[in-house]
JSON list of C-alpha atoms and ligand atoms in Angstrom, two decimals:
[
{"chain": "J", "resi": 1, "resn": "MET", "atom": "CA", "xyz": [-0.23, 0.17, -0.04]},
{"chain": "J", "resi": 2, "resn": "LYS", "atom": "CA", "xyz": [1.17, 3.55, -1.40]},
{"chain": "J", "resi": 3, "resn": "ASP", "atom": "CA", "xyz": [-0.73, 6.23, 0.35]},
{"chain": "J", "resi": 4, "resn": "ASP", "atom": "CA", "xyz": [-0.38, 9.04, -2.48]},
{"chain": "J", "resi": 5, "resn": "CYS", "atom": "CA", "xyz": [-1.16, 5.86, -5.27]},
{"chain": "J", "resi": 6, "resn": "ILE", "atom": "CA", "xyz": [-5.18, 5.51, -6.48]},
{"chain": "J", "resi": 7, "resn": "PHE", "atom": "CA", "xyz": [-5.35, 1.49, -7.13]},
{"chain": "J", "resi": 8, "resn": "CYS", "atom": "CA", "xyz": [-4.13, 0.64, -4.02]},
{"chain": "J", "resi": 9, "resn": "LYS", "atom": "CA", "xyz": [-6.86, 3.39, -2.90]},
{"chain": "J", "resi": 10, "resn": "ILE", "atom": "CA", "xyz": [-9.24, 0.99, -4.62]},
{"chain": "J", "resi": 11, "resn": "ILE", "atom": "CA", "xyz": [-7.65, -2.19, -3.99]},
{"chain": "J", "resi": 12, "resn": "ASN", "atom": "CA", "xyz": [-8.54, -1.14, -0.12]},
{"chain": "J", "resi": 13, "resn": "ASN", "atom": "CA", "xyz": [-11.85, 0.28, -1.51]},
{"chain": "J", "resi": 14, "resn": "GLU", "atom": "CA", "xyz": [-10.90, 3.99, -0.09]},
{"chain": "J", "resi": 15, "resn": "ILE", "atom": "CA", "xyz": [-12.25, 5.18, -3.85]},
{"chain": "J", "resi": 16, "resn": "PRO", "atom": "CA", "xyz": [-15.23, 3.34, -5.42]},
{"chain": "J", "resi": 17, "resn": "SER", "atom": "CA", "xyz": [-14.86, 1.58, -8.36]},
{"chain": "J", "resi": 18, "resn": "THR", "atom": "CA", "xyz": [-16.55, -1.02, -10.32]},
{"chain": "J", "resi": 19, "resn": "LYS", "atom": "CA", "xyz": [-15.13, -3.97, -9.82]},
{"chain": "J", "resi": 20, "resn": "VAL", "atom": "CA", "xyz": [-15.59, -7.18, -12.91]},
{"chain": "J", "resi": 21, "resn": "TYR", "atom": "CA", "xyz": [-13.14, -9.40, -10.79]},
{"chain": "J", "resi": 22, "resn": "GLU", "atom": "CA", "xyz": [-11.49, -9.82, -6.91]},
{"chain": "J", "resi": 23, "resn": "ASP", "atom": "CA", "xyz": [-9.32, -12.67, -5.37]},
{"chain": "J", "resi": 24, "resn": "ASP", "atom": "CA", "xyz": [-6.45, -12.54, -2.38]},
{"chain": "J", "resi": 25, "resn": "THR", "atom": "CA", "xyz": [-3.78, -11.34, -5.14]},
{"chain": "J", "resi": 26, "resn": "VAL", "atom": "CA", "xyz": [-5.54, -9.50, -8.08]},
{"chain": "J", "resi": 27, "resn": "ILE", "atom": "CA", "xyz": [-8.18, -7.11, -8.18]},
{"chain": "J", "resi": 28, "resn": "ALA", "atom": "CA", "xyz": [-10.31, -5.93, -11.96]},
{"chain": "J", "resi": 29, "resn": "PHE", "atom": "CA", "xyz": [-11.72, -3.19, -12.48]},
{"chain": "J", "resi": 30, "resn": "ASN", "atom": "CA", "xyz": [-13.89, -0.60, -15.28]},
{"chain": "J", "resi": 31, "resn": "ASP", "atom": "CA", "xyz": [-11.57, 2.69, -16.55]},
{"chain": "J", "resi": 32, "resn": "ILE", "atom": "CA", "xyz": [-13.13, 5.79, -15.43]},
{"chain": "J", "resi": 33, "resn": "ASN", "atom": "CA", "xyz": [-12.62, 6.72, -19.36]},
{"chain": "J", "resi": 34, "resn": "PRO", "atom": "CA", "xyz": [-12.76, 3.31, -21.41]},
{"chain": "J", "resi": 35, "resn": "LEU", "atom": "CA", "xyz": [-11.50, 3.48, -24.43]},
{"chain": "J", "resi": 36, "resn": "ALA", "atom": "CA", "xyz": [-12.89, 1.10, -25.70]},
{"chain": "J", "resi": 37, "resn": "PRO", "atom": "CA", "xyz": [-16.94, -0.20, -25.34]},
{"chain": "J", "resi": 38, "resn": "ILE", "atom": "CA", "xyz": [-15.10, -3.16, -22.93]},
{"chain": "J", "resi": 39, "resn": "HIS", "atom": "CA", "xyz": [-12.09, -1.74, -20.93]},
{"chain": "J", "resi": 40, "resn": "ILE", "atom": "CA", "xyz": [-10.79, -3.18, -18.07]},
{"chain": "J", "resi": 41, "resn": "LEU", "atom": "CA", "xyz": [-8.01, -2.91, -16.03]},
{"chain": "J", "resi": 42, "resn": "VAL", "atom": "CA", "xyz": [-6.49, -6.22, -14.41]},
{"chain": "J", "resi": 43, "resn": "VAL", "atom": "CA", "xyz": [-4.12, -4.48, -11.49]},
{"chain": "J", "resi": 44, "resn": "PRO", "atom": "CA", "xyz": [-2.03, -7.15, -8.46]},
{"chain": "J", "resi": 45, "resn": "LYS", "atom": "CA", "xyz": [-2.82, -5.88, -5.14]},
{"chain": "J", "resi": 46, "resn": "ILE", "atom": "CA", "xyz": [0.43, -5.56, -4.51]},
{"chain": "J", "resi": 47, "resn": "HIS", "atom": "CA", "xyz": [2.14, -1.82, -4.72]},
{"chain": "J", "resi": 48, "resn": "ILE", "atom": "CA", "xyz": [4.75, -2.51, -8.07]},
{"chain": "J", "resi": 49, "resn": "GLU", "atom": "CA", "xyz": [5.31, 1.24, -10.07]},
{"chain": "J", "resi": 50, "resn": "ASN", "atom": "CA", "xyz": [5.81, -1.52, -13.48]},
{"chain": "J", "resi": 51, "resn": "LEU", "atom": "CA", "xyz": [7.34, -4.23, -15.50]},
{"chain": "J", "resi": 52, "resn": "MET", "atom": "CA", "xyz": [10.54, -3.00, -14.45]},
{"chain": "J", "resi": 53, "resn": "GLU", "atom": "CA", "xyz": [9.86, -4.16, -10.88]},
{"chain": "J", "resi": 54, "resn": "LEU", "atom": "CA", "xyz": [8.36, -7.19, -11.72]},
{"chain": "J", "resi": 55, "resn": "GLU", "atom": "CA", "xyz": [9.71, -9.61, -10.30]},
{"chain": "J", "resi": 56, "resn": "ASN", "atom": "CA", "xyz": [7.44, -12.74, -9.07]},
{"chain": "J", "resi": 57, "resn": "ASN", "atom": "CA", "xyz": [6.24, -14.83, -11.85]},
{"chain": "J", "resi": 58, "resn": "GLU", "atom": "CA", "xyz": [4.06, -17.14, -10.44]},
{"chain": "J", "resi": 59, "resn": "LEU", "atom": "CA", "xyz": [2.37, -13.10, -10.01]},
{"chain": "J", "resi": 60, "resn": "LEU", "atom": "CA", "xyz": [2.55, -12.31, -13.81]},
{"chain": "J", "resi": 61, "resn": "ALA", "atom": "CA", "xyz": [1.35, -15.90, -14.67]},
{"chain": "J", "resi": 62, "resn": "HIS", "atom": "CA", "xyz": [-1.77, -15.72, -12.63]},
{"chain": "J", "resi": 63, "resn": "LEU", "atom": "CA", "xyz": [-2.15, -12.12, -14.08]},
{"chain": "J", "resi": 64, "resn": "VAL", "atom": "CA", "xyz": [-2.14, -14.15, -17.40]},
{"chain": "J", "resi": 65, "resn": "GLU", "atom": "CA", "xyz": [-4.60, -16.76, -16.12]},
{"chain": "J", "resi": 66, "resn": "VAL", "atom": "CA", "xyz": [-7.33, -13.41, -14.98]},
{"chain": "J", "resi": 67, "resn": "ILE", "atom": "CA", "xyz": [-6.65, -12.05, -18.35]},
{"chain": "J", "resi": 68, "resn": "LYS", "atom": "CA", "xyz": [-7.86, -14.81, -20.08]},
{"chain": "J", "resi": 69, "resn": "LYS", "atom": "CA", "xyz": [-9.96, -15.33, -17.88]},
{"chain": "J", "resi": 70, "resn": "ILE", "atom": "CA", "xyz": [-11.80, -11.62, -17.73]},
{"chain": "J", "resi": 71, "resn": "ALA", "atom": "CA", "xyz": [-11.93, -11.99, -21.65]},
{"chain": "J", "resi": 72, "resn": "ILE", "atom": "CA", "xyz": [-13.40, -15.69, -21.87]},
{"chain": "J", "resi": 73, "resn": "GLU", "atom": "CA", "xyz": [-16.43, -13.47, -19.57]},
{"chain": "J", "resi": 74, "resn": "GLN", "atom": "CA", "xyz": [-16.62, -10.44, -21.34]},
{"chain": "J", "resi": 75, "resn": "GLY", "atom": "CA", "xyz": [-17.12, -12.83, -24.50]},
{"chain": "J", "resi": 76, "resn": "LEU", "atom": "CA", "xyz": [-13.65, -11.38, -25.93]},
{"chain": "J", "resi": 77, "resn": "ASP", "atom": "CA", "xyz": [-12.03, -14.21, -27.00]},
{"chain": "J", "resi": 78, "resn": "LYS", "atom": "CA", "xyz": [-13.95, -14.64, -30.05]},
{"chain": "J", "resi": 79, "resn": "ASP", "atom": "CA", "xyz": [-12.78, -11.71, -32.15]},
{"chain": "J", "resi": 80, "resn": "GLY", "atom": "CA", "xyz": [-10.28, -10.46, -29.83]},
{"chain": "J", "resi": 81, "resn": "PHE", "atom": "CA", "xyz": [-9.20, -8.47, -27.66]},
{"chain": "J", "resi": 82, "resn": "ARG", "atom": "CA", "xyz": [-5.87, -6.50, -27.02]},
{"chain": "J", "resi": 83, "resn": "VAL", "atom": "CA", "xyz": [-2.90, -6.34, -23.75]},
{"chain": "J", "resi": 84, "resn": "VAL", "atom": "CA", "xyz": [-1.60, -3.01, -23.21]},
{"chain": "J", "resi": 85, "resn": "THR", "atom": "CA", "xyz": [0.60, -1.88, -19.60]},
{"chain": "J", "resi": 86, "resn": "ASN", "atom": "CA", "xyz": [2.16, 1.11, -20.03]},
{"chain": "J", "resi": 87, "resn": "ASN", "atom": "CA", "xyz": [5.93, 0.84, -19.03]},
{"chain": "J", "resi": 88, "resn": "GLY", "atom": "CA", "xyz": [7.23, 4.44, -17.89]},
{"chain": "J", "resi": 89, "resn": "GLU", "atom": "CA", "xyz": [7.86, 7.62, -19.09]},
{"chain": "J", "resi": 90, "resn": "ASN", "atom": "CA", "xyz": [7.85, 7.38, -22.98]},
{"chain": "J", "resi": 91, "resn": "ALA", "atom": "CA", "xyz": [4.85, 5.23, -22.51]},
{"chain": "J", "resi": 92, "resn": "GLY", "atom": "CA", "xyz": [2.37, 7.52, -20.71]},
{"chain": "J", "resi": 93, "resn": "GLN", "atom": "CA", "xyz": [2.28, 5.92, -17.87]},
{"chain": "J", "resi": 94, "resn": "VAL", "atom": "CA", "xyz": [0.05, 8.22, -15.46]},
{"chain": "J", "resi": 95, "resn": "VAL", "atom": "CA", "xyz": [-0.48, 5.72, -12.91]},
{"chain": "J", "resi": 96, "resn": "LYS", "atom": "CA", "xyz": [2.48, 4.36, -11.38]},
{"chain": "J", "resi": 97, "resn": "HIS", "atom": "CA", "xyz": [1.01, 1.03, -10.64]},
{"chain": "J", "resi": 98, "resn": "LEU", "atom": "CA", "xyz": [0.57, -2.27, -12.35]},
{"chain": "J", "resi": 99, "resn": "HIS", "atom": "CA", "xyz": [-1.46, -2.72, -14.12]},
{"chain": "J", "resi": 100, "resn": "PHE", "atom": "CA", "xyz": [-2.67, -4.16, -17.62]},
{"chain": "J", "resi": 101, "resn": "HIS", "atom": "CA", "xyz": [-5.57, -2.80, -19.84]},
{"chain": "J", "resi": 102, "resn": "ILE", "atom": "CA", "xyz": [-7.96, -4.76, -21.59]},
{"chain": "J", "resi": 103, "resn": "LEU", "atom": "CA", "xyz": [-9.35, -3.30, -24.54]},
{"chain": "J", "resi": 104, "resn": "GLY", "atom": "CA", "xyz": [-11.48, -4.85, -26.81]},
{"chain": "J", "resi": 105, "resn": "GLY", "atom": "CA", "xyz": [-15.48, -5.03, -27.74]},
{"chain": "J", "resi": 106, "resn": "LYS", "atom": "CA", "xyz": [-14.90, -3.03, -31.18]},
{"chain": "J", "resi": 107, "resn": "LYS", "atom": "CA", "xyz": [-11.98, -3.33, -34.09]},
{"chain": "J", "resi": 108, "resn": "LEU", "atom": "CA", "xyz": [-9.57, -1.47, -32.33]},
{"chain": "J", "resi": 109, "resn": "GLU", "atom": "CA", "xyz": [-7.14, 0.86, -34.91]},
{"chain": "J", "resi": 110, "resn": "ILE", "atom": "CA", "xyz": [-2.95, 0.09, -34.49]},
{"chain": "J", "resi": 111, "resn": "ASN", "atom": "CA", "xyz": [-1.28, 3.02, -32.57]},
{"chain": "A", "resi": 201, "resn": "LIG", "atom": "P1", "xyz": [-1.89, 4.56, -17.88]},
{"chain": "A", "resi": 201, "resn": "LIG", "atom": "O1", "xyz": [-1.47, 5.64, -18.43]},
{"chain": "A", "resi": 201, "resn": "LIG", "atom": "O2", "xyz": [-1.33, 4.83, -15.99]},
{"chain": "A", "resi": 201, "resn": "LIG", "atom": "O3", "xyz": [-1.30, 3.39, -18.98]},
{"chain": "A", "resi": 201, "resn": "LIG", "atom": "O4", "xyz": [-2.97, 4.13, -17.72]},
{"chain": "A", "resi": 201, "resn": "LIG", "atom": "C1", "xyz": [-3.90, 4.59, -15.72]},
{"chain": "A", "resi": 201, "resn": "LIG", "atom": "C2", "xyz": [-5.64, 4.39, -16.19]},
{"chain": "A", "resi": 201, "resn": "LIG", "atom": "O5", "xyz": [-6.20, 4.57, -14.67]},
{"chain": "A", "resi": 201, "resn": "LIG", "atom": "C3", "xyz": [-6.36, 5.40, -17.24]},
{"chain": "A", "resi": 201, "resn": "LIG", "atom": "O6", "xyz": [-7.19, 4.54, -17.88]},
{"chain": "A", "resi": 201, "resn": "LIG", "atom": "C4", "xyz": [-6.96, 6.02, -16.90]},
{"chain": "A", "resi": 201, "resn": "LIG", "atom": "O7", "xyz": [-8.33, 6.07, -17.12]},
{"chain": "A", "resi": 201, "resn": "LIG", "atom": "C5", "xyz": [-7.58, 5.00, -15.55]},
{"chain": "A", "resi": 201, "resn": "LIG", "atom": "N1", "xyz": [-7.90, 5.87, -14.32]},
{"chain": "A", "resi": 201, "resn": "LIG", "atom": "C6", "xyz": [-7.16, 7.13, -13.24]},
{"chain": "A", "resi": 201, "resn": "LIG", "atom": "N2", "xyz": [-7.77, 6.64, -12.35]},
{"chain": "A", "resi": 201, "resn": "LIG", "atom": "C7", "xyz": [-8.71, 6.15, -12.50]},
{"chain": "A", "resi": 201, "resn": "LIG", "atom": "C8", "xyz": [-9.64, 6.07, -10.98]},
{"chain": "A", "resi": 201, "resn": "LIG", "atom": "O8", "xyz": [-9.75, 6.79, -10.53]},
{"chain": "A", "resi": 201, "resn": "LIG", "atom": "N3", "xyz": [-10.91, 4.66, -11.37]},
{"chain": "A", "resi": 201, "resn": "LIG", "atom": "C9", "xyz": [-10.85, 4.68, -12.93]},
{"chain": "A", "resi": 201, "resn": "LIG", "atom": "N4", "xyz": [-11.58, 2.65, -12.34]},
{"chain": "A", "resi": 201, "resn": "LIG", "atom": "N5", "xyz": [-9.89, 4.38, -13.32]},
{"chain": "A", "resi": 201, "resn": "LIG", "atom": "C10", "xyz": [-8.31, 4.90, -13.53]},
{"chain": "A", "resi": 202, "resn": "LIG", "atom": "ZN1", "xyz": [-0.64, 1.55, -6.09]}
]
């Protein structure tokens, strides 16, 4: 838990969110500013800034499992979807708590 981290606050239920998945180590909720009909953020509960701080391969494997489970639940597996993690300044990472965007529900632009 990092005091000034918005996703830590969401994890602690200090800020409301529309959760689509939760277990002991991972949470997923709808992005507040969706860029696609389905835009979900998959977030480890432990505060890790980004991929460069992620050393726990078991957690990474679990995050991927959760992403796939949500994709199936949301009906994204047939037509496809995008998974994005912004890592640092040049990628435009705004929230400094590791998260994976799941984007789908329409044909996505390449960019
Ligand atoms: P980044 O640019 O860091 O990869 O993405 C951060 C994402 O978090 C953005 O898509 C933004 O809309 C989303 N976001 C920022 N603050 C909140 C919030 O308080 N609640 C939710 N649900 N999403 C947020
Ligand atoms: Zn955090």
